[in-house]
Coordinates of C-alpha atoms and ligand atoms in Angstrom, one line a residue:
M1 CA -8.3 13.3 23.7
K2 CA -11.5 13.1 22.2
I3 CA -13.1 10.0 20.3
A4 CA -13.4 11.8 17.2
Q5 CA -9.5 13.2 17.6
F6 CA -9.1 9.3 18.4
T7 CA -11.2 8.3 15.0
T8 CA -9.3 10.8 12.9
A9 CA -5.6 9.7 13.5
F10 CA -6.4 6.0 13.5
E11 CA -8.2 5.8 10.3
A12 CA -5.8 7.6 8.7
I13 CA -3.3 4.2 9.2
A14 CA -6.3 2.1 9.0
P15 CA -8.7 4.0 5.8
P16 CA -12.0 2.2 5.9
S17 CA -12.1 2.2 2.2
I18 CA -9.3 -0.4 2.4
A19 CA -12.4 -2.3 4.5
W20 CA -14.4 -4.8 2.7
K21 CA -17.8 -3.5 1.2
G22 CA -21.0 -4.3 3.7
D23 CA -18.3 -4.7 7.4
N24 CA -19.3 -2.5 9.9
I25 CA -16.7 -0.5 10.9
G26 CA -15.6 2.7 13.6
L27 CA -17.5 3.8 16.2
L28 CA -20.6 1.8 17.0
I29 CA -21.4 2.5 20.0
G30 CA -20.6 6.0 22.0
R31 CA -20.0 10.2 21.9
P32 CA -17.3 11.3 19.0
N33 CA -17.5 14.2 21.6
Q34 CA -16.4 12.2 24.7
A35 CA -12.8 12.8 26.1
I36 CA -11.0 8.7 26.1
S37 CA -9.4 7.7 29.2
N38 CA -8.1 4.5 28.9
I39 CA -8.2 2.4 25.7
L40 CA -8.9 -1.6 25.9
V41 CA -8.2 -3.9 23.3
A42 CA -9.9 -6.5 22.1
L43 CA -10.4 -8.8 19.2
D44 CA -14.2 -9.7 20.4
L45 CA -16.9 -7.5 23.2
T46 CA -18.2 -10.9 25.7
D47 CA -19.1 -10.2 29.0
E48 CA -15.5 -10.5 30.1
V49 CA -14.4 -8.0 28.5
I50 CA -16.9 -5.2 29.3
A51 CA -16.2 -6.3 33.5
E52 CA -12.6 -6.3 32.0
A53 CA -13.4 -2.7 31.4
V54 CA -15.0 -1.1 33.4
K55 CA -12.4 -2.7 36.7
K56 CA -9.9 -1.3 34.2
R57 CA -11.5 2.2 34.1
V58 CA -11.8 1.8 30.8
N59 CA -14.4 4.2 28.7
L60 CA -12.7 3.3 24.5
I61 CA -13.0 -1.1 23.4
V62 CA -11.0 -1.5 20.4
T63 CA -12.0 -4.9 18.3
H64 CA -11.1 -6.4 15.8
H65 CA -14.6 -8.4 15.2
P66 CA -17.6 -6.0 14.7
A67 CA -19.8 -5.8 17.9
L68 CA -22.9 -4.2 16.1
F69 CA -23.3 -6.9 12.6
H70 CA -26.3 -7.6 12.0
P71 CA -29.2 -4.3 12.6
L72 CA -30.9 -4.2 15.4
K73 CA -35.0 -4.0 16.3
S74 CA -34.5 -3.3 19.6
I75 CA -32.2 -2.8 22.2
T76 CA -33.5 -4.5 25.4
P77 CA -31.5 -7.6 27.9
S78 CA -33.2 -10.2 25.2
T79 CA -30.7 -10.7 23.2
Q80 CA -27.0 -11.1 24.1
T81 CA -25.5 -8.1 22.0
G82 CA -28.9 -6.2 22.7
A83 CA -28.0 -6.6 26.5
M84 CA -23.9 -5.7 26.0
A85 CA -25.0 -2.6 24.0
L86 CA -27.7 -1.3 27.0
S87 CA -25.1 -1.8 29.3
L88 CA -22.2 0.0 27.3
I89 CA -24.8 3.0 27.2
E90 CA -25.1 2.7 30.9
R91 CA -21.3 2.6 31.4
N92 CA -21.0 5.0 29.2
I93 CA -18.8 3.0 27.9
A94 CA -17.6 3.7 23.7
V95 CA -17.2 0.9 21.0
Y96 CA -14.6 1.0 18.4
A97 CA -14.0 -1.7 15.4
A98 CA -11.1 -2.2 12.4
H99 CA -11.6 -5.1 10.9
T100 CA -11.1 -6.2 7.3
N101 CA -9.6 -2.6 7.1
L102 CA -7.1 -4.2 10.2
D103 CA -6.5 -7.1 8.2
S104 CA -5.8 -5.6 5.1
V105 CA -2.6 -2.3 6.8
K106 CA 0.9 -4.1 6.7
W107 CA 0.4 -3.6 10.4
G108 CA -2.2 -5.8 11.2
V109 CA -4.2 -8.7 10.7
N110 CA -1.6 -10.7 8.5
Y111 CA 1.9 -9.1 8.6
S112 CA 1.0 -9.6 12.7
L113 CA 0.9 -13.7 11.7
A114 CA 3.5 -13.7 9.5
G115 CA 5.6 -12.1 11.5
S116 CA 4.6 -14.8 14.4
L117 CA 5.7 -17.5 12.0
G118 CA 9.0 -15.8 11.5
L119 CA 8.3 -15.6 7.5
R120 CA 10.4 -12.8 5.8
N121 CA 10.7 -11.5 2.6
V122 CA 6.8 -10.1 3.6
R123 CA 4.5 -8.9 1.3
I124 CA 0.4 -8.2 0.8
L125 CA -0.9 -11.8 -0.9
S126 CA -3.7 -10.6 -2.9
P127 CA -3.4 -6.3 -3.2
I128 CA -6.1 -4.8 -3.9
E129 CA -7.7 -3.2 -6.5
G130 CA -9.7 -0.7 -7.7
S131 CA -7.7 2.1 -5.0
L132 CA -5.5 4.6 -7.1
S133 CA -5.9 7.4 -9.5
S134 CA -4.5 9.6 -11.3
V135 CA -3.9 13.2 -10.8
T136 CA -2.8 15.6 -13.7
V137 CA -2.7 19.2 -12.9
F138 CA -1.6 22.1 -16.0
V139 CA 0.9 25.0 -14.1
P140 CA 3.1 27.5 -14.9
G141 CA 6.8 26.2 -14.3
T142 CA 6.8 29.1 -12.2
H143 CA 4.4 27.5 -9.5
A144 CA 5.3 23.6 -10.3
D145 CA 7.3 23.2 -7.9
A146 CA 4.5 25.0 -4.4
V147 CA 2.0 23.1 -6.1
A148 CA 3.5 19.4 -6.7
D149 CA 5.1 20.4 -2.7
A150 CA 1.3 21.3 -1.4
M151 CA 0.1 17.9 -3.3
H152 CA 2.7 15.7 -1.6
A153 CA 2.3 16.9 1.5
A154 CA -1.3 16.1 0.8
G155 CA 0.1 12.5 0.4
A156 CA 0.3 12.5 -3.5
G157 CA 2.9 10.8 -4.8
M158 CA 3.8 8.4 -2.1
F159 CA 4.7 4.4 -3.2
E160 CA 5.9 2.0 -0.4
K161 CA 9.6 3.0 0.2
Y162 CA 9.2 6.4 -1.9
D163 CA 7.8 9.9 -1.6
T164 CA 7.7 12.8 -3.8
C165 CA 7.0 10.8 -7.0
S166 CA 5.2 13.2 -9.3
F167 CA 6.7 13.2 -13.7
R168 CA 7.0 16.4 -15.3
S169 CA 6.9 16.8 -18.9
E170 CA 7.0 20.6 -20.7
G171 CA 4.2 22.4 -22.9
V172 CA 2.0 25.2 -24.4
G173 CA -2.0 26.7 -22.2
T174 CA -4.2 28.6 -24.1
F175 CA -7.1 30.2 -22.5
R176 CA -9.5 33.0 -22.8
G177 CA -10.4 35.1 -20.1
G178 CA -13.8 36.7 -20.1
K179 CA -15.8 39.2 -18.8
G180 CA -15.3 39.9 -15.0
S181 CA -12.3 36.9 -14.7
D182 CA -9.0 37.7 -13.3
P183 CA -6.1 36.5 -15.3
F184 CA -3.1 35.5 -13.4
I185 CA -1.2 35.9 -16.9
G186 CA -2.5 37.9 -19.8
T187 CA -5.6 39.8 -20.1
I188 CA -9.1 39.8 -20.1
G189 CA -10.0 38.9 -24.3
N190 CA -7.4 38.1 -25.5
V191 CA -5.6 34.4 -26.6
E192 CA -3.1 33.6 -24.6
R193 CA 0.0 30.9 -24.9
V194 CA 1.2 30.3 -22.3
P195 CA 4.0 27.8 -20.7
E196 CA 3.2 25.3 -18.8
V197 CA 4.0 21.9 -16.7
R198 CA 1.8 18.7 -17.0
L199 CA 1.8 17.6 -13.8
E200 CA 0.9 14.7 -12.7
M201 CA 0.8 11.9 -9.8
L202 CA -0.5 8.4 -8.5
A203 CA -3.0 9.1 -5.3
E204 CA -4.9 6.9 -3.6
Q205 CA -8.2 7.7 -4.2
W206 CA -9.5 8.5 0.0
K207 CA -6.5 11.0 0.0
L208 CA -8.0 13.2 -3.5
R209 CA -10.8 15.6 -1.2
G210 CA -7.2 16.6 1.1
I211 CA -5.2 16.9 -2.7
V212 CA -7.0 18.7 -4.5
S213 CA -8.0 21.3 -1.9
A214 CA -3.5 21.4 -1.3
M215 CA -3.2 21.8 -5.2
L216 CA -5.9 24.4 -5.7
K217 CA -4.2 26.3 -2.9
A218 CA -1.4 26.6 -4.1
H219 CA -1.9 27.7 -8.4
P220 CA -1.6 30.6 -8.8
Y221 CA -5.0 30.6 -11.2
E222 CA -8.6 31.5 -10.8
E223 CA -9.7 28.5 -12.7
V224 CA -7.3 25.4 -11.8
A225 CA -7.2 22.7 -15.4
Y226 CA -6.7 19.5 -13.9
N227 CA -7.9 16.2 -13.7
I228 CA -8.1 12.6 -11.8
T229 CA -8.4 9.0 -13.7
P230 CA -9.6 6.2 -11.7
L231 CA -6.9 3.3 -12.3
S232 CA -7.2 -0.6 -12.6
N233 CA -3.5 -1.1 -10.9
R234 CA -2.9 -3.0 -8.0
N235 CA -2.0 -1.1 -5.0
T236 CA 0.3 -2.9 -2.5
E237 CA 0.4 -1.4 0.2
Y238 CA -2.5 -2.5 1.5
G239 CA -4.3 -5.5 0.6
L240 CA -5.7 -9.2 2.7
G241 CA -3.3 -12.4 3.4
A242 CA 0.3 -12.1 3.2
I243 CA 2.8 -14.6 1.7
G244 CA 6.8 -15.0 2.4
E245 CA 9.0 -17.2 3.3
L246 CA 10.9 -19.3 6.2
P247 CA 14.4 -18.5 7.3
K248 CA 14.8 -22.0 7.2
A249 CA 12.8 -24.9 4.7
M250 CA 11.5 -27.0 7.0
G251 CA 9.7 -30.1 6.5
R252 CA 5.8 -30.5 6.9
R253 CA 5.9 -32.0 10.5
S254 CA 8.2 -29.5 12.2
F255 CA 6.5 -26.8 10.2
L256 CA 3.3 -27.9 11.8
A257 CA 4.8 -28.3 15.7
M258 CA 6.2 -25.1 14.5
V259 CA 2.5 -23.3 13.8
K260 CA 1.4 -24.7 16.3
K261 CA 3.7 -23.7 19.2
Q262 CA 3.7 -20.0 18.1
L263 CA 0.0 -19.7 17.5
R264 CA -0.7 -21.0 20.9
A265 CA -3.0 -23.4 19.0
K266 CA -4.2 -26.7 20.7
A267 CA -5.1 -28.6 17.2
L268 CA -4.5 -28.2 13.7
R269 CA -6.3 -29.4 11.4
Y270 CA -4.5 -29.6 7.8
T271 CA -3.9 -31.7 5.1
G272 CA -1.4 -32.0 1.7
P273 CA 1.8 -33.9 0.3
D274 CA 5.2 -33.5 2.5
R275 CA 7.0 -31.1 1.1
T276 CA 9.9 -29.2 2.0
I277 CA 8.3 -25.6 3.2
R278 CA 9.9 -22.8 2.5
R279 CA 7.4 -20.3 0.9
V280 CA 4.8 -19.1 3.5
A281 CA 1.1 -18.4 3.2
V282 CA -1.1 -16.5 5.0
C283 CA -4.6 -14.9 6.1
G284 CA -5.6 -14.8 9.4
G285 CA -9.5 -16.4 10.0
S286 CA -11.3 -17.6 6.8
G287 CA -8.9 -17.2 4.1
S288 CA -9.9 -20.5 1.5
E289 CA -10.9 -17.4 -0.9
F290 CA -7.1 -16.8 -0.9
I291 CA -5.5 -20.2 -1.3
R292 CA -5.3 -20.0 -4.9
E293 CA -3.4 -17.1 -4.8
A294 CA -1.5 -18.4 -2.7
L295 CA -0.2 -21.4 -5.0
A296 CA -0.4 -18.9 -8.1
Q297 CA 2.4 -17.3 -6.1
G298 CA 4.7 -21.1 -5.5
A299 CA 3.8 -21.0 -1.8
D300 CA 4.3 -24.2 -0.2
A301 CA 2.1 -23.7 2.9
M302 CA -0.8 -21.9 3.6
V303 CA -1.7 -21.3 7.2
T304 CA -5.7 -19.8 8.4
A305 CA -8.7 -20.9 9.8
D306 CA -12.2 -22.0 9.1
C307 CA -12.0 -24.0 6.4
K308 CA -14.3 -26.4 4.7
Y309 CA -14.3 -30.3 4.3
H310 CA -14.3 -29.7 0.5
T311 CA -11.5 -27.1 0.4
F312 CA -9.2 -29.7 2.5
Q313 CA -10.2 -31.8 -0.4
E314 CA -9.8 -30.0 -3.2
F315 CA -6.4 -29.0 -1.8
E316 CA -5.3 -32.1 -0.8
H317 CA -2.4 -33.0 -3.5
S318 CA -1.9 -28.9 -4.7
L319 CA 0.1 -27.5 -0.7
L320 CA 0.3 -28.6 2.6
L321 CA -3.2 -26.2 4.0
V322 CA -3.2 -26.1 7.6
D323 CA -6.2 -24.0 9.4
A324 CA -4.9 -22.9 12.9
G325 CA -8.3 -22.2 14.4
H326 CA -9.5 -18.4 14.0
Y327 CA -8.9 -16.4 17.4
E328 CA -5.4 -18.5 17.4
T329 CA -4.5 -16.8 13.6
E330 CA -6.0 -13.3 14.7
V331 CA -5.1 -12.5 18.2
G332 CA -1.6 -11.8 17.1
V333 CA -2.4 -8.7 16.0
L334 CA -3.9 -7.1 19.5
P335 CA 0.1 -6.3 20.8
A336 CA 0.2 -4.3 17.4
L337 CA -3.4 -3.0 17.9
A338 CA -2.3 -1.2 21.2
E339 CA 1.3 -0.1 19.3
A340 CA -0.9 1.6 17.1
I341 CA -3.3 2.8 19.5
G342 CA 0.3 3.7 21.5
T343 CA 1.9 5.9 18.9
I344 CA -1.4 8.1 18.7
M345 CA -2.3 8.6 22.1
S346 CA 1.7 9.4 22.6
A347 CA 1.4 12.0 19.7
A348 CA -1.4 13.8 21.3
Q349 CA 0.5 13.5 24.3
H350 CA -3.1 11.4 26.3
R351 CA -1.8 10.0 29.1
G352 CA -4.7 7.4 29.5
R353 CA -3.2 3.9 29.6
I354 CA -3.9 1.8 27.1
F355 CA -4.8 -2.7 28.0
I356 CA -4.5 -6.6 26.0
T357 CA -7.8 -8.0 27.2
Q358 CA -6.7 -11.2 29.9
S359 CA -9.5 -12.6 28.4
S360 CA -9.6 -15.6 25.4
T361 CA -12.9 -14.0 23.8
N362 CA -12.3 -17.4 21.4
P363 CA -15.8 -19.1 22.0
V364 CA -14.3 -22.3 20.5
H365 CA -12.6 -25.2 22.7
I366 CA -11.1 -28.6 21.8
F367 CA -12.2 -31.2 24.6
Ligands
LIG1 ZN1 -11.6 -12.2 12.0

């Protein structure tokens, strides 16, 4: 399997379009046409991770945090990033980053964190907006099923637990073919009135190109009448943070002990009243900006990281706010990431191995 094939397959399950604008994801180092041997997954790229990759004959490292983020003016050993980039290029090791797109999928960082805490009925805390469009096409009734099937196969009309969702209404289409036209129905120069179906479906915007191309291919008309309307609807399939319920309500002390144990955190920073905890919001990494959303959705507690002093102060009387550490709230995604990559590799009948790094890449230490 080549890196380009891997990239295409991976981006179908963690679309780049759902990543934050300005994030630096995708293939950061390497040639798309290079054949993959073994793969190593890690939260961060460090010297230890590179040494492990060399030892395990890995030629593709997949990290959560982008190894290259700020533009480099030189690639020399004088900076840590430059030294690592050089070392990787010299050893023919490619690097791929799945960052905020991995945060925003249901198999990613936040669902893994919710799973570690045993939450049930988990849903996205802050669904993304502006990712959906409505596609409407006018088609003669005889071809409505064929066009609909082609559009569904390209990913239109799929929602959470439903697929093949569409709306059809019947009406009359009119047209007159001009000189040089080849109308499927009627004759050149005549105004035709044809019974047509108005076929509508919702679709994620990154699938539109494929959907339109499949629709045009299945449609009998020379010139197809269709329109695409961007929507402001929230897309509950993707987004940041997660929220769910504990199987059994617990007090503050038991909850803190459970979080500490489950996330293998050496210490927790927290604030908030000693109330019964049932509904819990999570956001792996820096999630302070979603605390208000968690409160609005009735969360009794929120587990995240990188909280500032004044953030603790602001929510001191509102909910149990737990800062469990950036690394600790994200590292649980590595098995899910390795599993997703494993599925891609087996579908391509690739025999290489997938390793989860054995070194802790946490730069924060507790004394
Ligand atoms: Zn992070």
